[in-house]
Amino acid sequence: RHFLKLASTLAVGLVLAACSKQEPAAPVEAASAPASEPAPVKVYTVGTDAAYAPFEYQNEKGEIVGFSVDLLNAVAEKGGFQVKFINTPWEGIFNALTQGDRDLLISSITITDERKQTMDFSDPYFDAIQLIAVKADSKVAKFEDLKKLKVGVQTGTTGDEVVTKLQGKTSTLIKRFESTPLALKELEAGGVDAVVADNGVVIHYVANNPDAKFKTVADTKSFAPEQYGIAVKKGNAELLALINKGLAAVKADGTYAAIYKKTFGTEPPAAAAPA
Ligand code: LYS
């Protein structure tokens, strides 16, 4: 009898542990534990716009998965904290951070001087650059060729910024979408002549949608190199330090390279994971 009771208690404990691993408790801090137990691990809410494969997206089960998820989970483990991912639309994502609705953001966010004024960024974790997507029979050969063409971008991204700069603020040829896949769908439908977006996402989309008959046009002379960072609320030095500590650890021990390889099928370029 005693044994049975113990066994069932254990089983319940295991089930609870398994559940809490899948879906970390919502409160920021777990209920106060007996004084002898170690301090409860903090659970931070993470905003991500899960429409950006292979970085952050939803699988068939609706779970948020991808490179950023694997990376942040590993970073959190090394940094000694827990994370709970919340799908957050790109257009409201920076506000969610400033308002305190999210503790941090990982969403393929390029570190820019402008953004640095309103939020703090971790050390960079990924190198990116803009890439042009066009139909396979397009004559577009360089960025400049888009000057008088209809171009699709994701609103408020660095892709939006470069195209706005090329065509001018008053251009009526820029079509802005709430996600990059929507912009690419519009290219497929013929509503725009090109899409400018982050290389990783464009390459992934083109490879996975052969029927769209797209090709990519790289123009490294026209686009500045970009780096992704994890964002925290301006002044949240405590969380930023944990994140940077975790990032350094996953870069140093090969975890970063393993996640990179799992996602992209190749070793990371030497510069992508500086120790
Ligand atoms: N890296 C680009 C930027 O920060 C695109 C991010 C889009 C994420 N869904 O603007």
mmCIF file of C-alpha atoms and ligand atoms in Angstrom:
data_model
loop_
_atom_site.group_PDB
_atom_site.id
_atom_site.type_symbol
_atom_site.label_atom_id
_atom_site.label_comp_id
_atom_site.label_asym_id
_atom_site.label_seq_id
_atom_site.Cartn_x
_atom_site.Cartn_y
_atom_site.Cartn_z
ATOM 1 C CA ARG A 1 0.000 0.000 0.000
ATOM 2 C CA HIS A 2 2.727 2.363 1.005
ATOM 3 C CA PHE A 3 4.641 1.493 -2.072
ATOM 4 C CA LEU A 4 1.610 2.121 -4.257
ATOM 5 C CA LYS A 5 1.046 5.489 -2.703
ATOM 6 C CA LEU A 6 4.681 6.417 -3.208
ATOM 7 C CA ALA A 7 4.571 5.208 -6.790
ATOM 8 C CA SER A 8 1.484 7.230 -7.611
ATOM 9 C CA THR A 9 2.946 10.323 -5.945
ATOM 10 C CA LEU A 10 6.033 9.866 -8.051
ATOM 11 C CA ALA A 11 3.972 9.410 -11.192
ATOM 12 C CA VAL A 12 2.016 12.595 -10.508
ATOM 13 C CA GLY A 13 5.283 14.375 -9.879
ATOM 14 C CA LEU A 14 6.696 13.146 -13.153
ATOM 15 C CA VAL A 15 3.609 14.175 -15.095
ATOM 16 C CA LEU A 16 3.712 17.605 -13.474
ATOM 17 C CA ALA A 17 7.393 17.950 -14.281
ATOM 18 C CA ALA A 18 6.771 16.959 -17.890
ATOM 19 C CA CYS A 19 3.920 19.465 -18.202
ATOM 20 C CA SER A 20 5.875 22.278 -16.696
ATOM 21 C CA LYS A 21 8.668 21.608 -19.130
ATOM 22 C CA GLN A 22 6.332 21.905 -22.124
ATOM 23 C CA GLU A 23 4.480 24.919 -20.868
ATOM 24 C CA PRO A 24 6.332 26.831 -18.165
ATOM 25 C CA ALA A 25 4.098 28.387 -15.544
ATOM 26 C CA ALA A 26 2.874 31.851 -16.425
ATOM 27 C CA PRO A 27 3.817 33.699 -13.218
ATOM 28 C CA VAL A 28 7.179 35.383 -13.247
ATOM 29 C CA GLU A 29 8.273 33.538 -10.157
ATOM 30 C CA ALA A 30 7.254 30.072 -8.962
ATOM 31 C CA ALA A 31 5.410 29.888 -5.640
ATOM 32 C CA SER A 32 7.746 30.310 -2.697
ATOM 33 C CA ALA A 33 9.548 27.075 -1.938
ATOM 34 C CA PRO A 34 10.727 25.849 1.470
ATOM 35 C CA ALA A 35 13.742 27.818 2.662
ATOM 36 C CA SER A 36 16.080 24.858 2.112
ATOM 37 C CA GLU A 37 15.279 24.652 -1.643
ATOM 38 C CA PRO A 38 17.331 26.622 -4.161
ATOM 39 C CA ALA A 39 15.869 29.937 -5.292
ATOM 40 C CA PRO A 40 13.079 29.453 -7.869
ATOM 41 C CA VAL A 41 14.135 29.855 -11.484
ATOM 42 C CA LYS A 42 12.716 32.946 -13.135
ATOM 43 C CA VAL A 43 10.435 32.478 -16.115
ATOM 44 C CA TYR A 44 10.721 35.255 -18.683
ATOM 45 C CA THR A 45 8.112 35.898 -21.355
ATOM 46 C CA VAL A 46 9.472 35.967 -24.889
ATOM 47 C CA GLY A 47 7.843 37.827 -27.766
ATOM 48 C CA THR A 48 8.403 36.333 -31.203
ATOM 49 C CA ASP A 49 6.571 36.746 -34.505
ATOM 50 C CA ALA A 50 6.274 33.093 -35.453
ATOM 51 C CA ALA A 51 5.925 33.628 -39.203
ATOM 52 C CA TYR A 52 9.573 33.559 -40.119
ATOM 53 C CA ALA A 53 10.772 30.079 -40.995
ATOM 54 C CA PRO A 54 13.301 28.702 -40.386
ATOM 55 C CA PHE A 55 13.974 31.122 -37.517
ATOM 56 C CA GLU A 56 10.640 31.249 -35.686
ATOM 57 C CA TYR A 57 7.440 29.644 -36.944
ATOM 58 C CA GLN A 58 4.598 27.358 -35.952
ATOM 59 C CA ASN A 59 4.743 23.638 -36.714
ATOM 60 C CA GLU A 60 1.710 21.502 -37.642
ATOM 61 C CA LYS A 61 0.827 21.259 -33.966
ATOM 62 C CA GLY A 62 0.867 25.023 -33.577
ATOM 63 C CA GLU A 63 4.006 24.981 -31.430
ATOM 64 C CA ILE A 64 6.505 27.776 -31.886
ATOM 65 C CA VAL A 65 9.699 26.207 -33.197
ATOM 66 C CA GLY A 66 12.819 27.082 -35.164
ATOM 67 C CA PHE A 67 16.391 28.228 -34.860
ATOM 68 C CA SER A 68 15.593 31.083 -32.484
ATOM 69 C CA VAL A 69 13.573 28.811 -30.199
ATOM 70 C CA ASP A 70 16.300 26.176 -29.991
ATOM 71 C CA LEU A 71 18.912 28.855 -29.480
ATOM 72 C CA LEU A 72 17.073 30.761 -26.765
ATOM 73 C CA ASN A 73 16.166 27.561 -24.908
ATOM 74 C CA ALA A 74 19.861 26.641 -24.865
ATOM 75 C CA VAL A 75 20.860 30.167 -23.846
ATOM 76 C CA ALA A 76 18.323 30.125 -21.010
ATOM 77 C CA GLU A 77 19.602 26.797 -19.751
ATOM 78 C CA LYS A 78 23.156 28.152 -19.573
ATOM 79 C CA GLY A 79 22.040 31.506 -18.233
ATOM 80 C CA GLY A 80 20.010 29.877 -15.467
ATOM 81 C CA PHE A 81 16.537 31.106 -16.392
ATOM 82 C CA GLN A 82 13.405 29.822 -18.113
ATOM 83 C CA VAL A 83 11.499 31.161 -21.093
ATOM 84 C CA LYS A 84 7.914 31.072 -22.287
ATOM 85 C CA PHE A 85 7.392 31.913 -25.962
ATOM 86 C CA ILE A 86 4.382 34.025 -26.912
ATOM 87 C CA ASN A 87 3.448 34.575 -30.550
ATOM 88 C CA THR A 88 3.507 38.342 -30.971
ATOM 89 C CA PRO A 89 2.747 40.202 -34.222
ATOM 90 C CA TRP A 90 5.784 41.996 -35.625
ATOM 91 C CA GLU A 91 3.998 45.329 -35.816
ATOM 92 C CA GLY A 92 3.351 45.439 -32.079
ATOM 93 C CA ILE A 93 6.436 43.586 -30.933
ATOM 94 C CA PHE A 94 8.625 46.521 -29.868
ATOM 95 C CA ASN A 95 5.714 48.124 -28.044
ATOM 96 C CA ALA A 96 5.059 44.887 -26.163
ATOM 97 C CA LEU A 97 8.617 45.105 -24.854
ATOM 98 C CA THR A 98 8.452 48.783 -23.878
ATOM 99 C CA GLN A 99 5.059 48.300 -22.180
ATOM 100 C CA GLY A 100 6.437 45.388 -20.175
ATOM 101 C CA ASP A 101 4.119 42.793 -21.739
ATOM 102 C CA ARG A 102 7.183 40.785 -22.799
ATOM 103 C CA ASP A 103 10.501 40.485 -20.972
ATOM 104 C CA LEU A 104 12.538 39.857 -24.082
ATOM 105 C CA LEU A 105 12.218 39.500 -27.840
ATOM 106 C CA ILE A 106 13.849 37.040 -30.195
ATOM 107 C CA SER A 107 12.443 37.510 -33.672
ATOM 108 C CA SER A 108 15.291 37.831 -36.173
ATOM 109 C CA ILE A 109 15.571 41.453 -35.098
ATOM 110 C CA THR A 110 18.400 43.352 -36.748
ATOM 111 C CA ILE A 111 20.408 45.456 -34.319
ATOM 112 C CA THR A 112 20.147 49.035 -35.606
ATOM 113 C CA ASP A 113 21.214 52.366 -34.108
ATOM 114 C CA GLU A 114 17.635 53.567 -34.226
ATOM 115 C CA ARG A 115 16.285 50.557 -32.335
ATOM 116 C CA LYS A 116 19.114 50.835 -29.804
ATOM 117 C CA GLN A 117 17.600 54.117 -28.651
ATOM 118 C CA THR A 118 14.466 52.371 -27.400
ATOM 119 C CA MET A 119 15.703 48.912 -26.372
ATOM 120 C CA ASP A 120 18.886 47.094 -25.408
ATOM 121 C CA PHE A 121 20.356 44.290 -27.480
ATOM 122 C CA SER A 122 22.357 41.201 -26.612
ATOM 123 C CA ASP A 123 25.579 40.374 -28.372
ATOM 124 C CA PRO A 124 24.804 39.477 -32.001
ATOM 125 C CA TYR A 125 23.813 35.856 -32.639
ATOM 126 C CA PHE A 126 23.296 35.725 -36.414
ATOM 127 C CA ASP A 127 24.592 37.442 -39.568
ATOM 128 C CA ALA A 128 22.077 38.431 -42.213
ATOM 129 C CA ILE A 129 21.739 40.606 -45.307
ATOM 130 C CA GLN A 130 18.854 41.683 -47.517
ATOM 131 C CA LEU A 131 18.106 39.497 -50.527
ATOM 132 C CA ILE A 132 15.851 40.146 -53.511
ATOM 133 C CA ALA A 133 13.252 37.585 -54.582
ATOM 134 C CA VAL A 134 11.786 37.795 -58.104
ATOM 135 C CA LYS A 135 10.063 35.485 -60.552
ATOM 136 C CA ALA A 136 12.526 33.214 -62.359
ATOM 137 C CA ASP A 137 12.043 35.082 -65.661
ATOM 138 C CA SER A 138 12.606 38.560 -64.157
ATOM 139 C CA LYS A 139 15.235 40.885 -65.624
ATOM 140 C CA VAL A 140 16.090 42.339 -62.236
ATOM 141 C CA ALA A 141 19.839 41.947 -61.715
ATOM 142 C CA LYS A 142 20.589 44.417 -58.913
ATOM 143 C CA PHE A 143 18.843 46.434 -56.202
ATOM 144 C CA GLU A 144 18.893 49.627 -58.276
ATOM 145 C CA ASP A 145 16.652 47.882 -60.827
ATOM 146 C CA LEU A 146 13.818 48.025 -58.258
ATOM 147 C CA LYS A 147 13.733 51.812 -58.305
ATOM 148 C CA LYS A 148 10.560 51.989 -60.408
ATOM 149 C CA LEU A 149 9.083 48.554 -59.744
ATOM 150 C CA LYS A 150 6.403 47.367 -57.321
ATOM 151 C CA VAL A 151 8.195 45.933 -54.314
ATOM 152 C CA GLY A 152 6.758 43.953 -51.410
ATOM 153 C CA VAL A 153 8.257 44.226 -47.928
ATOM 154 C CA GLN A 154 7.322 43.401 -44.355
ATOM 155 C CA THR A 155 6.249 46.597 -42.590
ATOM 156 C CA GLY A 156 8.880 48.231 -40.425
ATOM 157 C CA THR A 157 11.675 45.817 -41.261
ATOM 158 C CA THR A 158 15.139 46.649 -42.489
ATOM 159 C CA GLY A 159 13.887 45.481 -45.909
ATOM 160 C CA ASP A 160 11.200 48.161 -45.716
ATOM 161 C CA GLU A 161 13.872 50.702 -44.747
ATOM 162 C CA VAL A 162 16.185 50.016 -47.704
ATOM 163 C CA VAL A 163 13.388 49.983 -50.274
ATOM 164 C CA THR A 164 11.915 53.191 -48.816
ATOM 165 C CA LYS A 165 15.348 54.763 -49.107
ATOM 166 C CA LEU A 166 15.699 53.637 -52.733
ATOM 167 C CA GLN A 167 12.250 54.751 -53.898
ATOM 168 C CA GLY A 168 11.672 57.678 -51.561
ATOM 169 C CA LYS A 169 9.236 58.098 -48.664
ATOM 170 C CA THR A 170 6.361 59.141 -50.912
ATOM 171 C CA SER A 171 6.683 56.179 -53.276
ATOM 172 C CA THR A 172 3.393 54.464 -54.044
ATOM 173 C CA LEU A 173 5.148 51.384 -55.425
ATOM 174 C CA ILE A 174 6.005 49.870 -52.052
ATOM 175 C CA LYS A 175 3.489 47.312 -50.782
ATOM 176 C CA ARG A 176 3.815 46.640 -47.072
ATOM 177 C CA PHE A 177 2.707 43.355 -45.491
ATOM 178 C CA GLU A 178 2.393 42.206 -41.919
ATOM 179 C CA SER A 179 4.612 39.202 -42.582
ATOM 180 C CA THR A 180 7.313 38.280 -45.069
ATOM 181 C CA PRO A 181 5.510 35.121 -46.296
ATOM 182 C CA LEU A 182 2.501 37.310 -47.201
ATOM 183 C CA ALA A 183 4.759 39.558 -49.278
ATOM 184 C CA LEU A 184 6.171 36.486 -51.027
ATOM 185 C CA LYS A 185 2.655 35.165 -51.698
ATOM 186 C CA GLU A 186 1.872 38.471 -53.375
ATOM 187 C CA LEU A 187 4.967 38.066 -55.553
ATOM 188 C CA GLU A 188 3.706 34.645 -56.538
ATOM 189 C CA ALA A 189 0.287 36.133 -57.386
ATOM 190 C CA GLY A 190 1.935 38.817 -59.506
ATOM 191 C CA GLY A 191 0.859 41.760 -57.332
ATOM 192 C CA VAL A 192 4.450 42.915 -56.864
ATOM 193 C CA ASP A 193 7.564 42.580 -59.034
ATOM 194 C CA ALA A 194 9.986 41.792 -56.238
ATOM 195 C CA VAL A 195 10.308 41.236 -52.497
ATOM 196 C CA VAL A 196 13.223 42.426 -50.381
ATOM 197 C CA ALA A 197 13.725 40.597 -47.099
ATOM 198 C CA ASP A 198 16.298 38.828 -44.918
ATOM 199 C CA ASN A 199 18.351 36.266 -46.875
ATOM 200 C CA GLY A 200 17.713 33.300 -44.568
ATOM 201 C CA VAL A 201 13.952 33.554 -44.857
ATOM 202 C CA VAL A 202 13.916 34.236 -48.591
ATOM 203 C CA ILE A 203 16.237 31.291 -49.301
ATOM 204 C CA HIS A 204 14.112 29.007 -47.132
ATOM 205 C CA TYR A 205 10.874 30.092 -48.828
ATOM 206 C CA VAL A 206 12.241 29.739 -52.353
ATOM 207 C CA ALA A 207 13.620 26.268 -51.576
ATOM 208 C CA ASN A 208 10.321 25.116 -50.070
ATOM 209 C CA ASN A 209 8.000 26.603 -52.693
ATOM 210 C CA PRO A 210 9.388 25.414 -56.042
ATOM 211 C CA ASP A 211 5.980 25.932 -57.677
ATOM 212 C CA ALA A 212 6.262 29.677 -57.087
ATOM 213 C CA LYS A 213 9.143 29.696 -59.614
ATOM 214 C CA PHE A 214 11.198 32.330 -57.858
ATOM 215 C CA LYS A 215 14.869 33.147 -58.064
ATOM 216 C CA THR A 216 16.973 35.228 -55.714
ATOM 217 C CA VAL A 217 19.161 38.175 -56.634
ATOM 218 C CA ALA A 218 21.991 39.000 -54.244
ATOM 219 C CA ASP A 219 23.462 42.496 -54.246
ATOM 220 C CA THR A 220 26.058 42.662 -51.500
ATOM 221 C CA LYS A 221 27.232 46.091 -52.708
ATOM 222 C CA SER A 222 23.857 47.695 -52.074
ATOM 223 C CA PHE A 223 22.985 46.085 -48.748
ATOM 224 C CA ALA A 224 24.794 46.562 -45.453
ATOM 225 C CA PRO A 225 25.566 43.490 -43.368
ATOM 226 C CA GLU A 226 23.044 43.011 -40.543
ATOM 227 C CA GLN A 227 23.195 41.135 -37.249
ATOM 228 C CA TYR A 228 20.359 39.716 -35.188
ATOM 229 C CA GLY A 229 20.193 40.432 -31.478
ATOM 230 C CA ILE A 230 17.932 39.479 -28.578
ATOM 231 C CA ALA A 231 16.156 42.580 -27.261
ATOM 232 C CA VAL A 232 15.346 43.485 -23.657
ATOM 233 C CA LYS A 233 13.678 46.537 -22.215
ATOM 234 C CA LYS A 234 16.029 49.504 -22.096
ATOM 235 C CA GLY A 235 17.959 49.353 -18.837
ATOM 236 C CA ASN A 236 17.223 45.686 -18.023
ATOM 237 C CA ALA A 237 20.915 45.014 -17.430
ATOM 238 C CA GLU A 238 20.242 42.021 -15.183
ATOM 239 C CA LEU A 239 18.448 39.986 -17.862
ATOM 240 C CA LEU A 240 20.809 41.183 -20.576
ATOM 241 C CA ALA A 241 23.790 39.893 -18.580
ATOM 242 C CA LEU A 242 22.153 36.458 -18.180
ATOM 243 C CA ILE A 243 21.415 36.317 -21.911
ATOM 244 C CA ASN A 244 24.936 37.325 -22.914
ATOM 245 C CA LYS A 245 26.403 34.828 -20.484
ATOM 246 C CA GLY A 246 24.219 32.084 -21.959
ATOM 247 C CA LEU A 247 25.028 33.136 -25.526
ATOM 248 C CA ALA A 248 28.767 33.065 -24.886
ATOM 249 C CA ALA A 249 28.431 29.610 -23.340
ATOM 250 C CA VAL A 250 26.441 28.102 -26.228
ATOM 251 C CA LYS A 251 28.859 29.575 -28.750
ATOM 252 C CA ALA A 252 31.867 28.260 -26.839
ATOM 253 C CA ASP A 253 30.704 24.677 -26.212
ATOM 254 C CA GLY A 254 29.449 23.814 -29.709
ATOM 255 C CA THR A 255 25.723 24.055 -28.915
ATOM 256 C CA TYR A 256 25.334 27.024 -31.240
ATOM 257 C CA ALA A 257 27.025 25.153 -34.083
ATOM 258 C CA ALA A 258 24.808 22.100 -33.485
ATOM 259 C CA ILE A 259 21.605 24.183 -33.607
ATOM 260 C CA TYR A 260 22.867 25.957 -36.715
ATOM 261 C CA LYS A 261 23.605 22.642 -38.399
ATOM 262 C CA LYS A 262 20.220 21.218 -37.387
ATOM 263 C CA THR A 263 18.479 24.236 -38.968
ATOM 264 C CA PHE A 264 20.557 24.987 -42.042
ATOM 265 C CA GLY A 265 22.309 21.690 -42.676
ATOM 266 C CA THR A 266 25.775 23.242 -42.730
ATOM 267 C CA GLU A 267 28.431 24.377 -40.286
ATOM 268 C CA PRO A 268 28.020 28.015 -39.238
ATOM 269 C CA PRO A 269 30.310 30.471 -41.022
ATOM 270 C CA ALA A 270 33.224 31.280 -38.723
ATOM 271 C CA ALA A 271 31.946 34.821 -38.208
ATOM 272 C CA ALA A 272 28.433 33.753 -37.194
ATOM 273 C CA ALA A 273 29.453 32.378 -33.845
ATOM 274 C CA PRO A 274 32.361 34.427 -32.560
ATOM 275 C CA ALA A 275 33.389 32.946 -29.223
HETATM 276 N N1 LYS B 1 15.771 41.409 -39.600
HETATM 277 C C1 LYS B 1 14.757 42.260 -40.103
HETATM 278 C C2 LYS B 1 14.492 43.409 -39.191
HETATM 279 O O1 LYS B 1 14.875 43.364 -38.078
HETATM 280 C C3 LYS B 1 13.464 41.530 -40.380
HETATM 281 C C4 LYS B 1 12.799 40.962 -39.209
HETATM 282 C C5 LYS B 1 11.447 40.409 -39.501
HETATM 283 C C6 LYS B 1 11.024 39.435 -38.474
HETATM 284 N N2 LYS B 1 9.745 38.825 -38.743
HETATM 285 O O2 LYS B 1 13.889 44.362 -39.561
#
